[in-house]
Each structure stands twice: as structure tokens, then as C-alpha cells.
């Protein structure tokens, strides 16, 4: 490729970078039935419908080597999942929708491997672990409501991703999946 004028030529020489994250998410439930589910009561089917939410966060990036970075990206994730209950009472089916909202405080720690920079862009992959706290979890709440859904307050998992760094005149833009 032809050489172009590099935007932000000293950007990658800095050891620490900070930025912000704007993202979208999609949360869902995985439903596992107990063996005698259909014989317990009038509840016939439970289905989950994932909904789209959004994330707001701060990016802290530490350069470990020429092509490796360590990233810490604490964020706030707003999400919702819908549970659709289908009841079969005396041969008549009816459905009911229950919205389950969550606000997660997430603490991911990722290792980022990036390609060499070509003009004003580069490709990267990342992998890491994540710990989350559901700020609106009601796992310890005592409730007599029979439709009450309890979710665990703490969660953890892994994450993998791929992205692109675009060096613009005044900042670096990095879309990521």
C-alpha cells in the first residue's frame, strides 16, 4: 500500500491510554426444564426473548509490548430480558409476559493482541475474563409473589472479540465485536 500521512503518529508510543466506551448488548436467558416440568402445574411453556440494551464505560489500556496490551474496561450495562409464560388451564392456553430488567456493573480484564499499524488502521483480537454485579438483583429479597423471579447478584465469564483501530486526526476510533 502507498504510504499516507499518519494521524496521531506518537499515539502508540504512550504506555497508558484512557478512553470511553459506548456499546450495545443483547441479554437472554438459557432455560433448562426439570424432568417432570409439564406435570407440576398449569405452566405449559416458559420462553425467553432477549432484548437490546446499552453500555457506558471507561477504557484503561496498558501497553505491555509492541503488539500486546492489557485492558481494563469497567462499564455500566443496562439490559432487559422478557419471559413469556404459556399456561394450559383446562385445555385453554393463555400467555403472560414478564419483563426482567438488570443494571450490571462489569469489570472485564482483557489481553489485546494487535497487528502492526498500516497507515491509519490496524486489526486486533482480544480475550479475557469478566466479573459482573447486577445492581438491581433481588436474589436475597423475600417476596410472597408467585411470579417473582430471582437472579443471582454476581456473575462471571469470559469474553473474546475482534476489532479495528482507526487513527483519525484527533482521536482513535475502535469498533469492536
Short mmCIF file of N, CA and C in Angstrom, two decimals:
data_model
loop_
_atom_site.label_atom_id
_atom_site.label_comp_id
_atom_site.label_asym_id
_atom_site.label_seq_id
_atom_site.Cartn_x
_atom_site.Cartn_y
_atom_site.Cartn_z
N UNK A 1 0.83 -1.18 0.00
CA UNK A 1 0.00 0.00 0.00
C UNK A 1 0.88 1.24 0.00
N UNK A 2 0.32 2.28 -0.57
CA UNK A 2 1.06 3.53 -0.60
C UNK A 2 1.12 4.12 0.79
N UNK A 3 2.22 4.74 1.10
CA UNK A 3 2.38 5.43 2.39
C UNK A 3 1.50 6.66 2.41
N UNK A 4 0.79 6.83 3.51
CA UNK A 4 -0.05 8.01 3.70
C UNK A 4 0.47 8.75 4.93
N UNK A 5 0.03 9.97 5.09
CA UNK A 5 0.39 10.74 6.27
C UNK A 5 -0.28 10.08 7.46
N UNK A 6 0.52 9.75 8.48
CA UNK A 6 -0.03 9.08 9.66
C UNK A 6 -0.70 10.09 10.59
N UNK A 7 -1.94 9.77 10.96
CA UNK A 7 -2.62 10.54 12.01
C UNK A 7 -2.11 10.02 13.36
N UNK A 8 -1.99 10.90 14.31
CA UNK A 8 -1.54 10.54 15.67
C UNK A 8 -0.30 9.63 15.66
N UNK A 9 0.80 10.08 15.09
CA UNK A 9 1.98 9.20 14.95
C UNK A 9 2.61 8.78 16.27
N UNK A 10 2.44 9.54 17.35
CA UNK A 10 3.05 9.19 18.64
C UNK A 10 2.09 8.47 19.58
N UNK A 11 0.90 8.21 19.12
CA UNK A 11 -0.13 7.63 19.98
C UNK A 11 0.30 6.29 20.59
N UNK A 12 0.87 5.42 19.79
CA UNK A 12 1.23 4.07 20.26
C UNK A 12 2.52 4.04 21.07
N UNK A 13 3.22 5.14 21.17
CA UNK A 13 4.43 5.20 21.98
C UNK A 13 4.10 5.42 23.47
N UNK A 14 2.90 5.92 23.75
CA UNK A 14 2.48 6.14 25.14
C UNK A 14 2.21 4.80 25.81
N UNK A 15 2.57 4.70 27.09
CA UNK A 15 2.41 3.45 27.83
C UNK A 15 0.97 3.23 28.31
N UNK A 16 0.27 4.31 28.66
CA UNK A 16 -1.10 4.21 29.17
C UNK A 16 -2.03 5.11 28.34
N UNK A 17 -3.19 4.58 28.00
CA UNK A 17 -4.22 5.33 27.28
C UNK A 17 -5.54 5.21 28.03
N UNK A 18 -6.34 6.24 27.94
CA UNK A 18 -7.68 6.22 28.50
C UNK A 18 -8.67 6.61 27.42
N UNK A 19 -9.88 6.11 27.54
CA UNK A 19 -10.92 6.44 26.59
C UNK A 19 -12.27 6.11 27.18
N UNK A 20 -13.29 6.10 26.33
CA UNK A 20 -14.61 5.75 26.82
C UNK A 20 -15.26 4.77 25.86
N UNK A 21 -16.24 4.07 26.37
CA UNK A 21 -16.92 3.00 25.64
C UNK A 21 -18.40 3.32 25.53
N UNK A 22 -18.92 3.24 24.33
CA UNK A 22 -20.35 3.26 24.07
C UNK A 22 -20.66 1.97 23.35
N UNK A 23 -21.58 1.18 23.87
CA UNK A 23 -21.83 -0.12 23.26
C UNK A 23 -23.27 -0.54 23.34
N UNK A 24 -23.58 -1.59 22.60
CA UNK A 24 -24.89 -2.21 22.67
C UNK A 24 -24.71 -3.65 23.14
N UNK A 25 -25.72 -4.18 23.80
CA UNK A 25 -25.67 -5.56 24.25
C UNK A 25 -27.00 -6.23 23.98
N UNK A 26 -27.00 -7.53 24.07
CA UNK A 26 -28.22 -8.31 23.96
C UNK A 26 -28.16 -9.38 25.03
N UNK A 27 -29.09 -9.36 25.96
CA UNK A 27 -29.10 -10.34 27.04
C UNK A 27 -30.27 -11.29 26.86
N UNK A 28 -30.09 -12.49 27.37
CA UNK A 28 -31.09 -13.53 27.20
C UNK A 28 -30.94 -14.54 28.33
N UNK A 29 -31.91 -15.39 28.49
CA UNK A 29 -31.84 -16.50 29.44
C UNK A 29 -31.67 -17.80 28.69
N UNK A 30 -31.00 -18.75 29.31
CA UNK A 30 -31.00 -20.13 28.85
C UNK A 30 -31.90 -20.87 29.83
N UNK A 31 -32.96 -21.45 29.33
CA UNK A 31 -33.94 -22.10 30.19
C UNK A 31 -33.75 -23.60 30.11
N UNK A 32 -33.59 -24.22 31.27
CA UNK A 32 -33.47 -25.68 31.37
C UNK A 32 -34.64 -26.19 32.20
N UNK A 33 -35.36 -27.13 31.66
CA UNK A 33 -36.52 -27.67 32.35
C UNK A 33 -36.13 -28.80 33.31
N UNK A 34 -36.87 -28.90 34.39
CA UNK A 34 -36.74 -30.06 35.26
C UNK A 34 -37.47 -31.22 34.58
N UNK A 35 -37.10 -32.47 34.87
CA UNK A 35 -37.68 -33.61 34.14
C UNK A 35 -39.21 -33.67 34.13
N UNK A 36 -39.87 -33.39 35.24
CA UNK A 36 -41.33 -33.50 35.29
C UNK A 36 -42.01 -32.13 35.19
N UNK A 37 -41.46 -31.26 34.37
CA UNK A 37 -41.95 -29.88 34.23
C UNK A 37 -43.44 -29.82 33.90
N UNK A 38 -43.89 -30.59 32.91
CA UNK A 38 -45.27 -30.49 32.43
C UNK A 38 -46.30 -31.05 33.41
N UNK A 39 -45.88 -31.83 34.38
CA UNK A 39 -46.85 -32.41 35.32
C UNK A 39 -46.93 -31.65 36.64
N UNK A 40 -46.12 -30.62 36.82
CA UNK A 40 -46.09 -29.90 38.10
C UNK A 40 -47.29 -28.99 38.32
N UNK A 41 -47.67 -28.22 37.32
CA UNK A 41 -48.82 -27.32 37.46
C UNK A 41 -49.33 -26.92 36.08
N UNK A 42 -50.04 -25.82 35.99
CA UNK A 42 -50.66 -25.39 34.73
C UNK A 42 -49.70 -24.67 33.79
N UNK A 43 -48.47 -24.43 34.22
CA UNK A 43 -47.49 -23.78 33.36
C UNK A 43 -47.04 -24.76 32.29
N UNK A 44 -47.26 -24.40 31.05
CA UNK A 44 -47.01 -25.31 29.93
C UNK A 44 -45.62 -25.06 29.30
N UNK A 45 -45.30 -23.78 29.04
CA UNK A 45 -44.03 -23.43 28.40
C UNK A 45 -43.51 -22.13 29.00
N UNK A 46 -42.17 -22.03 29.16
CA UNK A 46 -41.51 -20.77 29.51
C UNK A 46 -40.49 -20.50 28.41
N UNK A 47 -40.60 -19.34 27.78
CA UNK A 47 -39.67 -18.96 26.72
C UNK A 47 -39.01 -17.65 27.08
N UNK A 48 -37.80 -17.46 26.57
CA UNK A 48 -37.06 -16.23 26.81
C UNK A 48 -36.94 -15.45 25.52
N UNK A 49 -37.11 -14.14 25.63
CA UNK A 49 -36.97 -13.25 24.48
C UNK A 49 -35.93 -12.20 24.85
N UNK A 50 -34.74 -12.31 24.27
CA UNK A 50 -33.66 -11.37 24.55
C UNK A 50 -33.95 -9.99 24.00
N UNK A 51 -33.51 -8.98 24.71
CA UNK A 51 -33.72 -7.59 24.31
C UNK A 51 -32.38 -6.88 24.18
N UNK A 52 -32.37 -5.78 23.46
CA UNK A 52 -31.16 -5.00 23.26
C UNK A 52 -31.05 -3.92 24.33
N UNK A 53 -29.83 -3.73 24.85
CA UNK A 53 -29.55 -2.70 25.83
C UNK A 53 -28.32 -1.91 25.42
N UNK A 54 -27.78 -1.12 26.34
CA UNK A 54 -26.59 -0.34 26.00
C UNK A 54 -25.61 -0.31 27.17
N UNK A 55 -24.35 -0.02 26.85
CA UNK A 55 -23.25 0.03 27.82
C UNK A 55 -22.59 1.40 27.78
N UNK A 56 -22.13 1.86 28.95
CA UNK A 56 -21.32 3.06 29.08
C UNK A 56 -20.13 2.70 29.95
N UNK A 57 -18.92 3.01 29.49
CA UNK A 57 -17.76 2.62 30.27
C UNK A 57 -16.54 3.46 30.03
N UNK A 58 -15.51 3.16 30.81
CA UNK A 58 -14.22 3.84 30.73
C UNK A 58 -13.17 2.80 30.32
N UNK A 59 -12.30 3.17 29.40
CA UNK A 59 -11.26 2.26 28.93
C UNK A 59 -9.93 2.69 29.52
N UNK A 60 -9.23 1.74 30.13
CA UNK A 60 -7.85 1.96 30.60
C UNK A 60 -6.99 0.92 29.91
N UNK A 61 -6.05 1.37 29.11
CA UNK A 61 -5.23 0.48 28.28
C UNK A 61 -3.76 0.63 28.67
N UNK A 62 -3.11 -0.49 29.02
CA UNK A 62 -1.70 -0.50 29.40
C UNK A 62 -0.91 -1.26 28.34
N UNK A 63 0.08 -0.61 27.74
CA UNK A 63 0.91 -1.25 26.72
C UNK A 63 1.91 -2.17 27.41
N UNK A 64 1.84 -3.47 27.10
CA UNK A 64 2.77 -4.46 27.67
C UNK A 64 3.98 -4.67 26.76
N UNK A 65 3.73 -4.71 25.46
CA UNK A 65 4.78 -4.92 24.45
C UNK A 65 4.31 -4.26 23.17
N UNK A 66 5.08 -4.36 22.13
CA UNK A 66 4.76 -3.70 20.87
C UNK A 66 3.36 -4.08 20.37
N UNK A 67 2.99 -5.35 20.46
CA UNK A 67 1.71 -5.80 19.93
C UNK A 67 0.75 -6.35 21.00
N UNK A 68 1.07 -6.16 22.28
CA UNK A 68 0.21 -6.66 23.36
C UNK A 68 -0.17 -5.54 24.32
N UNK A 69 -1.45 -5.47 24.67
CA UNK A 69 -1.95 -4.51 25.64
C UNK A 69 -2.78 -5.25 26.68
N UNK A 70 -2.86 -4.68 27.86
CA UNK A 70 -3.75 -5.15 28.90
C UNK A 70 -4.82 -4.08 29.06
N UNK A 71 -6.09 -4.49 28.96
CA UNK A 71 -7.19 -3.52 29.04
C UNK A 71 -8.10 -3.81 30.22
N UNK A 72 -8.47 -2.75 30.91
CA UNK A 72 -9.46 -2.82 31.97
C UNK A 72 -10.56 -1.85 31.58
N UNK A 73 -11.78 -2.37 31.43
CA UNK A 73 -12.87 -1.57 30.89
C UNK A 73 -14.12 -1.66 31.80
N UNK A 74 -14.09 -1.02 32.97
CA UNK A 74 -15.29 -1.07 33.81
C UNK A 74 -16.44 -0.33 33.12
N UNK A 75 -17.61 -0.95 33.13
CA UNK A 75 -18.75 -0.30 32.47
C UNK A 75 -20.04 -0.59 33.20
N UNK A 76 -21.04 0.16 32.81
CA UNK A 76 -22.39 0.02 33.32
C UNK A 76 -23.24 -0.45 32.15
N UNK A 77 -23.88 -1.62 32.29
CA UNK A 77 -24.68 -2.20 31.22
C UNK A 77 -26.15 -2.23 31.62
N UNK A 78 -26.98 -1.61 30.82
CA UNK A 78 -28.42 -1.59 31.05
C UNK A 78 -29.05 -2.60 30.11
N UNK A 79 -29.81 -3.55 30.67
CA UNK A 79 -30.36 -4.61 29.83
C UNK A 79 -31.73 -5.06 30.32
N UNK A 80 -32.39 -5.82 29.46
CA UNK A 80 -33.71 -6.36 29.80
C UNK A 80 -33.88 -7.70 29.09
N UNK A 81 -34.57 -8.61 29.74
CA UNK A 81 -34.96 -9.88 29.15
C UNK A 81 -36.44 -10.06 29.42
N UNK A 82 -37.14 -10.67 28.49
CA UNK A 82 -38.57 -10.93 28.67
C UNK A 82 -38.78 -12.43 28.82
N UNK A 83 -39.58 -12.82 29.80
CA UNK A 83 -40.00 -14.21 29.95
C UNK A 83 -41.45 -14.30 29.50
N UNK A 84 -41.72 -15.27 28.64
CA UNK A 84 -43.07 -15.47 28.12
C UNK A 84 -43.57 -16.79 28.69
N UNK A 85 -44.59 -16.70 29.52
CA UNK A 85 -45.19 -17.88 30.15
C UNK A 85 -46.43 -18.28 29.36
N UNK A 86 -46.54 -19.56 29.05
CA UNK A 86 -47.75 -20.08 28.41
C UNK A 86 -48.39 -21.06 29.39
N UNK A 87 -49.64 -20.79 29.74
CA UNK A 87 -50.38 -21.63 30.67
C UNK A 87 -51.41 -22.45 29.91
N UNK A 88 -51.66 -23.66 30.41
CA UNK A 88 -52.68 -24.52 29.85
C UNK A 88 -53.62 -24.89 30.99
N UNK A 89 -54.72 -24.17 31.09
CA UNK A 89 -55.67 -24.39 32.17
C UNK A 89 -56.96 -24.95 31.56
N UNK A 90 -57.24 -26.22 31.89
CA UNK A 90 -58.43 -26.92 31.38
C UNK A 90 -58.52 -26.87 29.85
N UNK A 91 -57.37 -27.05 29.19
CA UNK A 91 -57.33 -27.09 27.73
C UNK A 91 -57.31 -25.73 27.05
N UNK A 92 -57.29 -24.64 27.83
CA UNK A 92 -57.27 -23.29 27.25
C UNK A 92 -55.88 -22.68 27.49
N UNK A 93 -55.23 -22.28 26.39
CA UNK A 93 -53.90 -21.69 26.51
C UNK A 93 -53.98 -20.17 26.66
N UNK A 94 -53.13 -19.64 27.54
CA UNK A 94 -53.01 -18.19 27.69
C UNK A 94 -51.55 -17.86 27.91
N UNK A 95 -51.14 -16.66 27.54
CA UNK A 95 -49.75 -16.26 27.70
C UNK A 95 -49.65 -15.03 28.58
N UNK A 96 -48.49 -14.92 29.22
CA UNK A 96 -48.22 -13.78 30.09
C UNK A 96 -46.76 -13.37 29.89
N UNK A 97 -46.51 -12.07 29.84
CA UNK A 97 -45.16 -11.54 29.62
C UNK A 97 -44.65 -10.92 30.92
N UNK A 98 -43.41 -11.26 31.28
CA UNK A 98 -42.77 -10.66 32.46
C UNK A 98 -41.44 -10.07 32.03
N UNK A 99 -41.25 -8.78 32.26
CA UNK A 99 -40.00 -8.09 31.91
C UNK A 99 -39.04 -8.17 33.09
N UNK A 100 -37.81 -8.59 32.82
CA UNK A 100 -36.76 -8.69 33.83
C UNK A 100 -35.68 -7.68 33.46
N UNK A 101 -35.56 -6.61 34.23
CA UNK A 101 -34.56 -5.57 33.95
C UNK A 101 -33.34 -5.78 34.83
N UNK A 102 -32.18 -5.47 34.28
CA UNK A 102 -30.93 -5.57 35.03
C UNK A 102 -30.04 -4.39 34.71
N UNK A 103 -29.28 -3.97 35.70
CA UNK A 103 -28.23 -2.97 35.52
C UNK A 103 -26.96 -3.59 36.07
N UNK A 104 -26.04 -3.92 35.17
CA UNK A 104 -24.82 -4.60 35.56
C UNK A 104 -23.66 -3.61 35.69
N UNK A 105 -22.88 -3.78 36.72
CA UNK A 105 -21.60 -3.11 36.87
C UNK A 105 -20.57 -4.18 36.51
N UNK A 106 -19.88 -3.99 35.38
CA UNK A 106 -18.99 -5.03 34.84
C UNK A 106 -17.53 -4.62 34.96
N UNK A 107 -16.70 -5.62 35.24
CA UNK A 107 -15.26 -5.41 35.40
C UNK A 107 -14.49 -6.40 34.53
N UNK A 108 -14.34 -6.13 33.23
CA UNK A 108 -13.58 -7.04 32.38
C UNK A 108 -12.09 -6.70 32.34
N UNK A 109 -11.28 -7.72 32.26
CA UNK A 109 -9.84 -7.58 32.11
C UNK A 109 -9.44 -8.40 30.89
N UNK A 110 -8.91 -7.72 29.87
CA UNK A 110 -8.63 -8.36 28.58
C UNK A 110 -7.17 -8.22 28.19
N UNK A 111 -6.69 -9.22 27.46
CA UNK A 111 -5.39 -9.16 26.81
C UNK A 111 -5.66 -8.91 25.34
N UNK A 112 -5.05 -7.87 24.80
CA UNK A 112 -5.30 -7.44 23.41
C UNK A 112 -4.05 -7.68 22.58
N UNK A 113 -4.19 -8.45 21.50
CA UNK A 113 -3.10 -8.67 20.54
C UNK A 113 -3.45 -7.90 19.28
N UNK A 114 -2.56 -6.97 18.90
CA UNK A 114 -2.85 -6.12 17.75
C UNK A 114 -1.81 -6.32 16.65
N UNK A 115 -2.25 -6.16 15.41
CA UNK A 115 -1.34 -6.27 14.27
C UNK A 115 -0.46 -5.03 14.21
N UNK A 116 0.51 -5.06 13.33
CA UNK A 116 1.29 -3.86 13.09
C UNK A 116 0.40 -2.83 12.40
N UNK A 117 0.67 -1.59 12.68
CA UNK A 117 -0.12 -0.50 12.10
C UNK A 117 0.21 -0.35 10.62
N UNK A 118 -0.81 -0.24 9.79
CA UNK A 118 -0.67 0.02 8.36
C UNK A 118 -1.37 1.34 8.09
N UNK A 119 -0.59 2.36 7.76
CA UNK A 119 -1.10 3.71 7.56
C UNK A 119 -1.89 4.15 8.79
N UNK A 120 -3.21 4.24 8.69
CA UNK A 120 -4.01 4.75 9.81
C UNK A 120 -5.00 3.72 10.35
N UNK A 121 -4.65 2.45 10.26
CA UNK A 121 -5.52 1.43 10.84
C UNK A 121 -4.71 0.21 11.25
N UNK A 122 -5.34 -0.61 12.08
CA UNK A 122 -4.80 -1.91 12.48
C UNK A 122 -5.94 -2.79 12.94
N UNK A 123 -5.69 -4.09 12.99
CA UNK A 123 -6.67 -5.09 13.41
C UNK A 123 -6.22 -5.64 14.75
N UNK A 124 -7.15 -6.05 15.59
CA UNK A 124 -6.78 -6.69 16.85
C UNK A 124 -7.78 -7.76 17.26
N UNK A 125 -7.32 -8.66 18.11
CA UNK A 125 -8.18 -9.65 18.76
C UNK A 125 -7.95 -9.51 20.26
N UNK A 126 -8.94 -9.89 21.03
CA UNK A 126 -8.77 -9.82 22.48
C UNK A 126 -9.50 -10.97 23.14
N UNK A 127 -9.05 -11.30 24.33
CA UNK A 127 -9.67 -12.34 25.15
C UNK A 127 -9.45 -11.98 26.60
N UNK A 128 -10.42 -12.35 27.44
CA UNK A 128 -10.26 -12.03 28.85
C UNK A 128 -11.37 -12.59 29.70
N UNK A 129 -11.37 -12.13 30.94
CA UNK A 129 -12.38 -12.56 31.91
C UNK A 129 -13.19 -11.35 32.34
N UNK A 130 -14.39 -11.63 32.88
CA UNK A 130 -15.28 -10.55 33.29
C UNK A 130 -16.01 -10.95 34.57
N UNK A 131 -16.10 -10.02 35.48
CA UNK A 131 -16.89 -10.17 36.70
C UNK A 131 -17.98 -9.11 36.67
N UNK A 132 -19.22 -9.50 36.97
CA UNK A 132 -20.35 -8.57 36.90
C UNK A 132 -21.16 -8.61 38.19
N UNK A 133 -21.70 -7.47 38.54
CA UNK A 133 -22.61 -7.35 39.68
C UNK A 133 -23.92 -6.78 39.14
N UNK A 134 -25.02 -7.49 39.39
CA UNK A 134 -26.34 -7.00 38.99
C UNK A 134 -26.82 -6.06 40.09
N UNK A 135 -26.83 -4.78 39.80
CA UNK A 135 -27.16 -3.78 40.82
C UNK A 135 -28.63 -3.82 41.25
N UNK A 136 -29.51 -4.40 40.44
CA UNK A 136 -30.92 -4.47 40.81
C UNK A 136 -31.37 -5.89 41.11
N UNK A 137 -30.42 -6.78 41.36
CA UNK A 137 -30.74 -8.16 41.69
C UNK A 137 -31.55 -8.23 42.97
N UNK A 138 -32.49 -9.13 42.99
CA UNK A 138 -33.32 -9.31 44.17
C UNK A 138 -33.17 -10.73 44.70
N UNK A 139 -31.95 -11.29 44.59
CA UNK A 139 -31.71 -12.68 44.99
C UNK A 139 -31.99 -12.91 46.46
N UNK A 140 -31.77 -11.93 47.30
CA UNK A 140 -31.95 -12.12 48.74
C UNK A 140 -33.26 -11.53 49.27
N UNK A 141 -34.10 -11.04 48.37
CA UNK A 141 -35.36 -10.43 48.78
C UNK A 141 -36.39 -11.53 49.03
N UNK A 142 -37.07 -11.44 50.15
CA UNK A 142 -38.18 -12.35 50.44
C UNK A 142 -39.44 -11.75 49.86
N UNK A 143 -40.12 -12.51 49.00
CA UNK A 143 -41.33 -11.99 48.37
C UNK A 143 -42.35 -13.12 48.28
N UNK A 144 -43.55 -12.83 48.62
CA UNK A 144 -44.62 -13.83 48.58
C UNK A 144 -45.27 -13.93 47.21
N UNK A 145 -44.93 -13.03 46.30
CA UNK A 145 -45.49 -13.01 44.95
C UNK A 145 -45.06 -14.28 44.22
N UNK A 146 -46.01 -15.03 43.67
CA UNK A 146 -45.67 -16.27 42.99
C UNK A 146 -45.00 -16.04 41.63
N UNK A 147 -45.12 -14.83 41.07
CA UNK A 147 -44.50 -14.51 39.79
C UNK A 147 -43.12 -13.88 39.95
N UNK A 148 -42.60 -13.91 41.13
CA UNK A 148 -41.34 -13.25 41.45
C UNK A 148 -40.17 -14.05 40.87
N UNK A 149 -39.29 -13.40 40.10
CA UNK A 149 -38.12 -14.05 39.52
C UNK A 149 -36.88 -13.53 40.22
N UNK A 150 -36.06 -14.44 40.75
CA UNK A 150 -34.84 -14.05 41.45
C UNK A 150 -33.64 -14.38 40.58
N UNK A 151 -32.72 -13.42 40.46
CA UNK A 151 -31.48 -13.63 39.72
C UNK A 151 -30.30 -13.47 40.68
N UNK A 152 -29.26 -14.23 40.44
CA UNK A 152 -28.05 -14.10 41.25
C UNK A 152 -27.46 -12.72 41.06
N UNK A 153 -26.91 -12.17 42.12
CA UNK A 153 -26.32 -10.82 42.08
C UNK A 153 -24.97 -10.81 41.37
N UNK A 154 -24.16 -11.85 41.53
CA UNK A 154 -22.81 -11.91 40.97
C UNK A 154 -22.76 -12.87 39.79
N UNK A 155 -21.94 -12.51 38.82
CA UNK A 155 -21.77 -13.34 37.64
C UNK A 155 -20.33 -13.19 37.16
N UNK A 156 -19.86 -14.16 36.45
CA UNK A 156 -18.52 -14.10 35.87
C UNK A 156 -18.54 -14.85 34.55
N UNK A 157 -17.56 -14.60 33.73
CA UNK A 157 -17.50 -15.27 32.44
C UNK A 157 -16.25 -14.89 31.69
N UNK A 158 -16.18 -15.32 30.46
CA UNK A 158 -15.05 -14.99 29.60
C UNK A 158 -15.59 -14.18 28.42
N UNK A 159 -14.69 -13.51 27.75
CA UNK A 159 -15.08 -12.79 26.55
C UNK A 159 -13.96 -12.86 25.53
N UNK A 160 -14.37 -12.88 24.27
CA UNK A 160 -13.43 -12.84 23.16
C UNK A 160 -13.96 -11.81 22.18
N UNK A 161 -13.08 -11.24 21.39
CA UNK A 161 -13.54 -10.23 20.45
C UNK A 161 -12.52 -9.95 19.36
N UNK A 162 -12.97 -9.17 18.40
CA UNK A 162 -12.14 -8.73 17.29
C UNK A 162 -12.52 -7.27 17.02
N UNK A 163 -11.55 -6.48 16.58
CA UNK A 163 -11.85 -5.08 16.33
C UNK A 163 -10.84 -4.44 15.38
N UNK A 164 -11.08 -3.18 15.10
CA UNK A 164 -10.22 -2.38 14.23
C UNK A 164 -9.91 -1.07 14.92
N UNK A 165 -8.67 -0.62 14.82
CA UNK A 165 -8.28 0.71 15.29
C UNK A 165 -8.15 1.62 14.07
N UNK A 166 -8.91 2.69 14.06
CA UNK A 166 -8.82 3.70 13.01
C UNK A 166 -8.25 4.96 13.63
N UNK A 167 -7.09 5.39 13.16
CA UNK A 167 -6.44 6.60 13.68
C UNK A 167 -6.94 7.80 12.88
N UNK A 168 -7.78 8.59 13.51
CA UNK A 168 -8.31 9.78 12.88
C UNK A 168 -7.43 10.98 13.27
N UNK A 169 -7.76 12.15 12.78
CA UNK A 169 -6.91 13.32 13.04
C UNK A 169 -6.75 13.64 14.51
N UNK A 170 -7.83 13.53 15.29
CA UNK A 170 -7.78 13.96 16.69
C UNK A 170 -7.98 12.84 17.70
N UNK A 171 -8.41 11.67 17.26
CA UNK A 171 -8.63 10.56 18.19
C UNK A 171 -8.59 9.24 17.44
N UNK A 172 -8.54 8.15 18.22
CA UNK A 172 -8.56 6.80 17.68
C UNK A 172 -9.95 6.22 17.87
N UNK A 173 -10.56 5.71 16.81
CA UNK A 173 -11.88 5.12 16.85
C UNK A 173 -11.72 3.61 16.69
N UNK A 174 -12.32 2.81 17.61
CA UNK A 174 -12.10 1.37 17.61
C UNK A 174 -13.41 0.60 17.72
N UNK A 175 -14.07 0.32 16.60
CA UNK A 175 -15.26 -0.55 16.66
C UNK A 175 -14.82 -1.98 16.96
N UNK A 176 -15.65 -2.67 17.75
CA UNK A 176 -15.26 -3.99 18.25
C UNK A 176 -16.47 -4.89 18.34
N UNK A 177 -16.28 -6.15 18.06
CA UNK A 177 -17.34 -7.14 18.18
C UNK A 177 -16.90 -8.18 19.19
#
